[in-house]
Short mmCIF file of C-alpha atoms in Angstrom, two decimals:
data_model
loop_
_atom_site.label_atom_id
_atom_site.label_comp_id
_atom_site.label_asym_id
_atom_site.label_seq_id
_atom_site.Cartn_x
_atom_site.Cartn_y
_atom_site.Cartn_z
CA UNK A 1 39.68 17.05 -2.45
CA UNK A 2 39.99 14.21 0.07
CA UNK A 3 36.97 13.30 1.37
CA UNK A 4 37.76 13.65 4.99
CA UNK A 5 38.68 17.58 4.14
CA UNK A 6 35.41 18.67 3.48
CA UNK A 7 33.95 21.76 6.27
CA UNK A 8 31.50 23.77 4.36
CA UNK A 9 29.43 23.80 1.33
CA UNK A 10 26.81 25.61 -0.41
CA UNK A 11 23.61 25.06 -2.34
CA UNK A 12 22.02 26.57 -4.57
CA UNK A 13 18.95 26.75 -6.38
CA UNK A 14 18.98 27.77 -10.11
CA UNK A 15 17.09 28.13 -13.52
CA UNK A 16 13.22 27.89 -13.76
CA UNK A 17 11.93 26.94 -10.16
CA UNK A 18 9.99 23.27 -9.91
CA UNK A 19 8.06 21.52 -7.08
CA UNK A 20 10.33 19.54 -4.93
CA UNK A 21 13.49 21.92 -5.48
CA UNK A 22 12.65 22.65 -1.21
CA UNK A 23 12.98 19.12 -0.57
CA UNK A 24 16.38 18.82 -2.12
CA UNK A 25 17.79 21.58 -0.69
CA UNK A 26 16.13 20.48 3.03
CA UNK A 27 18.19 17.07 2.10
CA UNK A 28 21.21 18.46 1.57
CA UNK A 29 21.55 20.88 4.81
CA UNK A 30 20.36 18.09 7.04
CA UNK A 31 22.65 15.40 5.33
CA UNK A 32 25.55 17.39 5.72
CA UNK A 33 25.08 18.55 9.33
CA UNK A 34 24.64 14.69 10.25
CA UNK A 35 28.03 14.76 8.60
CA UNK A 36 29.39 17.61 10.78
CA UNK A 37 29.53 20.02 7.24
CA UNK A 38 28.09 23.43 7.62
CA UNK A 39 26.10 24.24 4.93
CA UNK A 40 25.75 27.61 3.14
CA UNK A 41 22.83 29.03 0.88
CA UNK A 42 23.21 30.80 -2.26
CA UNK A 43 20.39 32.87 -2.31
CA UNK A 44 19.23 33.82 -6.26
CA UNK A 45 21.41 31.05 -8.04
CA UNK A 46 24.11 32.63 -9.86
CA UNK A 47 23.22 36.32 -9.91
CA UNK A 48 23.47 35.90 -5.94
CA UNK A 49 26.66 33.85 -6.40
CA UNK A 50 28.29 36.22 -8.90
CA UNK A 51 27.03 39.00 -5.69
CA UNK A 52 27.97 37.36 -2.63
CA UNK A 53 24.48 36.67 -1.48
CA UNK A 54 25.48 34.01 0.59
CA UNK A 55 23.96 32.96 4.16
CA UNK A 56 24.73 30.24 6.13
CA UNK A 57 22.02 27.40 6.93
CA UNK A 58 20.82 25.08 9.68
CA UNK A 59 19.03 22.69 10.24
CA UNK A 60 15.81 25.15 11.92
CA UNK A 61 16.27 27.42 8.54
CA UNK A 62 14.95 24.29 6.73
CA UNK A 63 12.36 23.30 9.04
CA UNK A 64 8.54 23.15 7.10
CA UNK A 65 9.64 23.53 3.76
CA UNK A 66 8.94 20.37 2.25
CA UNK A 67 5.77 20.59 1.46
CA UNK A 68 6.38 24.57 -0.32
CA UNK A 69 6.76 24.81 -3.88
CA UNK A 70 9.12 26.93 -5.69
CA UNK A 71 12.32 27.84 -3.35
CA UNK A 72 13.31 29.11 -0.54
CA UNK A 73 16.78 30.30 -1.92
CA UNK A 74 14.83 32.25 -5.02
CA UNK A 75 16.49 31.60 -8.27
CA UNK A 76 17.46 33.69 -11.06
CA UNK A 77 19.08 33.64 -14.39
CA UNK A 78 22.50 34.85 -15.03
CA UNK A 79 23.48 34.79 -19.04
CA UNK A 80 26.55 36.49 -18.22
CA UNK A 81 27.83 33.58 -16.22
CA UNK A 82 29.79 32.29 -18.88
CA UNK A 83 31.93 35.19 -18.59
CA UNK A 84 35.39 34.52 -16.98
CA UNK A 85 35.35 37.12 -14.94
CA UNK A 86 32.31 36.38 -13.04
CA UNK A 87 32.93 33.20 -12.79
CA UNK A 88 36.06 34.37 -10.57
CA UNK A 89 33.78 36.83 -9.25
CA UNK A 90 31.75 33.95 -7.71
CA UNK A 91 34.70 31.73 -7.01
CA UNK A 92 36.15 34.84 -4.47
CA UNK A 93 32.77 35.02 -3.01
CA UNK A 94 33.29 30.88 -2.17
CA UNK A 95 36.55 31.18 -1.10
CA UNK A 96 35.57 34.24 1.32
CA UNK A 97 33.12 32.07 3.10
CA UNK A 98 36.16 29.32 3.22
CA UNK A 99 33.68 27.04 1.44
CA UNK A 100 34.82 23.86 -0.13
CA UNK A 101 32.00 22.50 -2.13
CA UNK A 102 28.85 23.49 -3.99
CA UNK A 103 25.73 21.47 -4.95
CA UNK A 104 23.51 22.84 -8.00
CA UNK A 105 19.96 22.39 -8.33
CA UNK A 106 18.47 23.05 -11.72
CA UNK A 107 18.25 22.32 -15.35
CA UNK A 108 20.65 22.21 -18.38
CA UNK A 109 22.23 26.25 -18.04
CA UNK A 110 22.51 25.72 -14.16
CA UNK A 111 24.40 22.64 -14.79
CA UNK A 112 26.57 23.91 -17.35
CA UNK A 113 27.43 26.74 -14.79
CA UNK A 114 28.29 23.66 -12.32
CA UNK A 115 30.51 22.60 -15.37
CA UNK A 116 32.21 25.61 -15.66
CA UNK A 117 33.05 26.01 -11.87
CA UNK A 118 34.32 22.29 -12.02
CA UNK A 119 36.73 23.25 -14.40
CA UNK A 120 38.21 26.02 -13.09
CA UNK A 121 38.72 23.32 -9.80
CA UNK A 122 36.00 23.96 -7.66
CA UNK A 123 34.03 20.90 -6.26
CA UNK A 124 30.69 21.04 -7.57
CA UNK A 125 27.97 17.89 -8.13
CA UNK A 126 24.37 18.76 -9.96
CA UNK A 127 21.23 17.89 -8.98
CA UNK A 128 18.45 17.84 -11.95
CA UNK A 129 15.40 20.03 -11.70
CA UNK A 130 13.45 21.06 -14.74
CA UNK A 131 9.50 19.96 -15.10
CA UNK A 132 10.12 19.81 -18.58
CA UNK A 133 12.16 16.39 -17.89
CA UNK A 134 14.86 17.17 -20.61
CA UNK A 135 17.74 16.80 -18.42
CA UNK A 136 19.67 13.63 -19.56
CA UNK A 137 21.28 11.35 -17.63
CA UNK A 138 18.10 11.11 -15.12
CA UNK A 139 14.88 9.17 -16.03
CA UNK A 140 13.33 12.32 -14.27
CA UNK A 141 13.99 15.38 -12.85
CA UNK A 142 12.36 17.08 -9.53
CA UNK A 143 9.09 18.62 -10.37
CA UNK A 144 8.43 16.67 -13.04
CA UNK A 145 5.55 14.68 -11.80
CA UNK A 146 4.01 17.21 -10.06
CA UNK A 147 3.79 19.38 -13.30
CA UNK A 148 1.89 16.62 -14.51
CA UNK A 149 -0.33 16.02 -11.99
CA UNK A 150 -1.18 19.90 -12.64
CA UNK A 151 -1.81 19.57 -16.07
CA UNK A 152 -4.26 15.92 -15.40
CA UNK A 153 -6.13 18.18 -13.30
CA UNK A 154 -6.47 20.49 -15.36
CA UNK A 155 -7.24 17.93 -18.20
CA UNK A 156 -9.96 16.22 -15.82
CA UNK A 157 -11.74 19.29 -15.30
CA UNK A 158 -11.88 20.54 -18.71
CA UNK A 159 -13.70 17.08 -20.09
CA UNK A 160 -16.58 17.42 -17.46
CA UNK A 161 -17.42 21.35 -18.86
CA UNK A 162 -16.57 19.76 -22.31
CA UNK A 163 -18.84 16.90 -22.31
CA UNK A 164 -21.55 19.26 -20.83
CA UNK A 165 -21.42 21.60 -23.98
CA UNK A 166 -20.28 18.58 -26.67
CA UNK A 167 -17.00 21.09 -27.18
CA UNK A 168 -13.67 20.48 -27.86
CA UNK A 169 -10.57 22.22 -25.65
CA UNK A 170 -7.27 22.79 -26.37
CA UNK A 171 -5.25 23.01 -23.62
CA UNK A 172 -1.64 24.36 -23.94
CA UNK A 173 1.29 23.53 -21.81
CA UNK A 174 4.81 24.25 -21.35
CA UNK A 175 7.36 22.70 -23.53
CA UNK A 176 9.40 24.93 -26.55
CA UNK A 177 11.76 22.17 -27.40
CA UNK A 178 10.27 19.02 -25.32
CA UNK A 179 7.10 17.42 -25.58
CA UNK A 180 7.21 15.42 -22.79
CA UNK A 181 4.44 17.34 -20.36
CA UNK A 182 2.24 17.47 -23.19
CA UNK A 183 2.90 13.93 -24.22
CA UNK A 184 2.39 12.49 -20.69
CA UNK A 185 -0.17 14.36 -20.16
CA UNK A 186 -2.28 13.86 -23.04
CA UNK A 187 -2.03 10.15 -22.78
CA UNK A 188 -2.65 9.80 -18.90
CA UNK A 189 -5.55 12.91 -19.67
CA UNK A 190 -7.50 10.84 -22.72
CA UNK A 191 -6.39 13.22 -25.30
CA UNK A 192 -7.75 13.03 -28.39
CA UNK A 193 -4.95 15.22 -30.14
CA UNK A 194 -1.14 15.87 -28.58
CA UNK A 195 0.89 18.06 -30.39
CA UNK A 196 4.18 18.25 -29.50
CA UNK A 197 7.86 19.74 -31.46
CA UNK A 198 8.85 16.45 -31.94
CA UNK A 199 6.52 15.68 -34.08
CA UNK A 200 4.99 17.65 -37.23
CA UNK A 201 1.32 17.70 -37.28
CA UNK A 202 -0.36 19.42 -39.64
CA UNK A 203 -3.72 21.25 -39.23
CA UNK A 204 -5.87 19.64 -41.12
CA UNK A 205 -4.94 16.72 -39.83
CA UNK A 206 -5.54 18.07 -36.39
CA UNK A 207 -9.11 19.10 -37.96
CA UNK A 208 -9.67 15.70 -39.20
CA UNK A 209 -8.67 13.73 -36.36
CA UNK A 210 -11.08 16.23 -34.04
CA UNK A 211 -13.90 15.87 -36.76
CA UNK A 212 -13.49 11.69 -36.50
CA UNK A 213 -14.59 12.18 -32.99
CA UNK A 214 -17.32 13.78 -33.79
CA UNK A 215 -18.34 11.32 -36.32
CA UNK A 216 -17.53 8.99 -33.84
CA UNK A 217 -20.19 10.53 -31.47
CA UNK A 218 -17.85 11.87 -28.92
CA UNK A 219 -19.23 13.97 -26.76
CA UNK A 220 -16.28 16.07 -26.31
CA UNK A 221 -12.22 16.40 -27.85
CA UNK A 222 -9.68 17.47 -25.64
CA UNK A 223 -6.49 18.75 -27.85
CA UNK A 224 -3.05 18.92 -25.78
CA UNK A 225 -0.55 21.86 -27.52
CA UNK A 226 2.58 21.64 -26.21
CA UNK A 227 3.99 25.57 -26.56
CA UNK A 228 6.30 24.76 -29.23
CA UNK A 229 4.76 22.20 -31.41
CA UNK A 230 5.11 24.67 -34.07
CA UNK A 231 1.50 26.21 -33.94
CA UNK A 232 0.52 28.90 -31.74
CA UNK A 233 -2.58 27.35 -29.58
CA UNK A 234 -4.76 30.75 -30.83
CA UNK A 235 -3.55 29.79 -34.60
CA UNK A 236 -5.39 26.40 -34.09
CA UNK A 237 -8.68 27.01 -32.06
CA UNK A 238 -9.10 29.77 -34.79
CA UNK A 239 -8.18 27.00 -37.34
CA UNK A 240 -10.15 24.60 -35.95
CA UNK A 241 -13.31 26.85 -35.52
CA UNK A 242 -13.31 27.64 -39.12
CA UNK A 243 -13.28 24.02 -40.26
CA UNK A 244 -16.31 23.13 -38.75
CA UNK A 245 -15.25 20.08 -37.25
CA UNK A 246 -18.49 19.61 -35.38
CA UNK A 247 -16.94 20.90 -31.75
CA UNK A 248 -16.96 24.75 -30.94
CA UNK A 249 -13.32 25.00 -29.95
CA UNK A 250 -12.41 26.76 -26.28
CA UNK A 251 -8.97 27.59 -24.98
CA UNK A 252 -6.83 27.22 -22.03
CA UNK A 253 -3.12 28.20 -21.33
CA UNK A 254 -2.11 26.65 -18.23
CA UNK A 255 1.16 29.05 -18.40
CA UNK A 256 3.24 28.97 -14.92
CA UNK A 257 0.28 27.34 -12.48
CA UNK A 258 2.67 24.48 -13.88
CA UNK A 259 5.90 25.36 -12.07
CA UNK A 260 3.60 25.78 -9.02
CA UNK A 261 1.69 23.72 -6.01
CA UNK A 262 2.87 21.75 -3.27
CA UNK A 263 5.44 18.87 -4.77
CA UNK A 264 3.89 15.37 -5.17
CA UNK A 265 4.94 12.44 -2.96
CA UNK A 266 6.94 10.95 -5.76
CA UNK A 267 8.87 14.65 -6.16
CA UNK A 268 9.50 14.75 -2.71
CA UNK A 269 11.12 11.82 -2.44
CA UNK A 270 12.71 11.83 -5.63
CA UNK A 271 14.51 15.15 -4.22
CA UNK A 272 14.94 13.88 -1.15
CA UNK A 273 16.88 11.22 -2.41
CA UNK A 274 19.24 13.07 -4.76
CA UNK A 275 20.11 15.63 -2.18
CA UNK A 276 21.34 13.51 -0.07
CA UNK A 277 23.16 11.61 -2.53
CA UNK A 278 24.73 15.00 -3.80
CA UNK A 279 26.06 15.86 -0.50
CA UNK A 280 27.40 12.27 0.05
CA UNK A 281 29.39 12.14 -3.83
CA UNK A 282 30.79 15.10 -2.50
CA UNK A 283 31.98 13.56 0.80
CA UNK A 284 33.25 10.99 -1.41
CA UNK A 285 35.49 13.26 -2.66
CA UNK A 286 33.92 13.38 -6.10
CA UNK A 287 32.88 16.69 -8.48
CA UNK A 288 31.77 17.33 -12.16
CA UNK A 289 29.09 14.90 -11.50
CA UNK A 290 25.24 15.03 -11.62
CA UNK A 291 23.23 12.73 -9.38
CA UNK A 292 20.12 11.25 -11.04
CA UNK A 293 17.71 8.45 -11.16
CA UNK A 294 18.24 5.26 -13.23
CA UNK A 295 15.60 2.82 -13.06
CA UNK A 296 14.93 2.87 -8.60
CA UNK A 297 18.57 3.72 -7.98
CA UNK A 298 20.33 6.94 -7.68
CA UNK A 299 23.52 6.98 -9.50
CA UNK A 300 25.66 9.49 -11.41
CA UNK A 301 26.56 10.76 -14.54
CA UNK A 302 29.54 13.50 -15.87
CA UNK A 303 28.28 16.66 -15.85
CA UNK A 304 30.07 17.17 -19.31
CA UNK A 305 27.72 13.88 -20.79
CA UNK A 306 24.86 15.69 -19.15
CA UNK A 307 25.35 19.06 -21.47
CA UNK A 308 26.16 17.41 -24.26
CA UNK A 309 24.02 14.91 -24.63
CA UNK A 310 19.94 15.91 -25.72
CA UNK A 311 17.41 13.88 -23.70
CA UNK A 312 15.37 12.19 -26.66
CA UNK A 313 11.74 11.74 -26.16
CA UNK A 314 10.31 8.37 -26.50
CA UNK A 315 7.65 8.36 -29.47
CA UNK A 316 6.70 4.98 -28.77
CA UNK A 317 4.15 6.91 -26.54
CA UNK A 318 3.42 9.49 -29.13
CA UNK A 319 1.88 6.09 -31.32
CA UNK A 320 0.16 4.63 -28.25
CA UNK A 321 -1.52 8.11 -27.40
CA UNK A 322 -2.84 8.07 -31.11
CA UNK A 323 -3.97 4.32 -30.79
CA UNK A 324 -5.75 4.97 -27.58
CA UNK A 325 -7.61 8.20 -29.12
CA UNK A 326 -10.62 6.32 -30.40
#
């Protein structure tokens, strides 16, 4: 596409929802109305794509919004979007609103749907959102930080009821195949444990370690499960319990409160800024790409690197979290 032949696009929201996701989409309506595009929401990612559930957007529909969490244009899952015929489904229900380009805001499935639509010729650039920060290609995603921030509070609170009763808590949060919430978390929390997938930790070394801080005459142990380390978090406070480690053991599951909450300043702007980059690489003429943050810039990435490339964590943390446990 040429980039003075672009009218209309759409947006969408997609995957698991994360603080900030508002933001973007606010960033990409009012970047492409300075730019005389109309813009188009896709309401329910690509269930409401595959549907038609398409309404168009201006600037007043996106008006207060920066500040909600979650999304305004709802998001849903869609499996069965890797089946041909939906995705021509959804490409007719483009094409019927004479729509030229699509931006995509959400994690690794969304983007491979963005992929898909790419290759069957469709203009389409990705914008990362996942709090679990496992996109790669982006040094974060949108709602990453404000995850975190969720889960320090959390953290903070915990240690004053802990310290009260000299009790240990383990604290669960998101994260089946990526540590990095409870990694981050731990270390910027004081954890005295952080068990992550990355990592194998056995139990009675997570006994032992808690016990040491005892010895130590801690006067609490906070314990940071990440939900797939590879031990349910009611497997080890029942583990723990039993081994008399000198702290009665309590539990909390932060579950989704950690999707939720008003976006950070950093999330806002970080989704700020890639919206209106997204709207701008398609201006540009360009597609296939994901927009995402490298050191302070905004640049972009293949969408085809993006899916098949595994965002490793950096375990150079993981030993300065254990270090900084004493």
């Amino acid at each position: 596409m040429a980039a003075n032949k672009l009218h209309r696009i759409a947006v969408m929201t997609s995957g698991g929802d994360a603080p900030g996701m508002n933001a973007c989409v606010r960033a990409v309506v009012r970047t492409a109305l300075f730019h005389d595009v109309q813009v188009y929401g896709v309401y329910r990612a690509y269930a409401g794509l595959a549907a038609g559930n398409i309404e168009p957007l201006g600037a007043r529909n996106v008006g207060g919004i920066i500040q909600k969490g979650g999304t305004v244009l709802q998001t849903a899952r869609l499996p069965e979007f890797s089946q041909p015929e939906i995705q021509q489904k959804s490409l007719e229900n483009l094409r019927a609103w004479d729509i030229d380009a699509l931006v995509v805001i959400g994690g690794d499935g969304s983007l491979r749907g963005a992929m898909a639509l790419h290759q069957l010729g469709f203009p389409v650039v990705g914008v990362p959102a996942s709090i679990d920060n496992d996109i790669w290609g982006t040094n974060m995603a949108i709602g990453v930080d404000t995850a975190l921030n969720t889960i320090l509070e959390a953290i903070d609170a915990l240690r004053d009821t802990a310290s009260s009763h000299q009790r240990a808590f383990l604290l669960e949060t998101m994260g089946r195949h990526n540590g990095y919430l409870a990694l981050m978390g731990g270390i910027t929390g004081g954890a005295e444990v952080i068990l992550i997938p990355e990592i194998n930790t056995p139990l009675e070394e997570v006994a032992e370690r808690v016990r040491q801080a005892y010895i130590r005459r801690k006067t609490h142990a906070i314990i940071v499960n990440a939900e797939g380390s590879g031990h349910s978090t009611t497997e080890i406070a029942n583990y723990l319990n039993e081994q008399q480690t000198g702290f009665e053991v309590r539990v909390t599951i932060l579950g989704h409160v950690q999707r939720g909450g008003r976006p950070s300043a950093f999330d806002r702007l970080l989704a700020t800024r890639l919206g209106n980059a997204a709207v701008v690489q398609l201006l540009q003429g360009n597609s296939g790409i994901m927009v995402g943050l490298q050191g302070r810039s905004i640049s972009s990435v293949p969408i085809e690197d993006v899916v098949t490339h595994d965002r490793k964590l950096n375990l150079d943390y993981y030993e300065m979290g254990r270090m900084l446990a004493l």
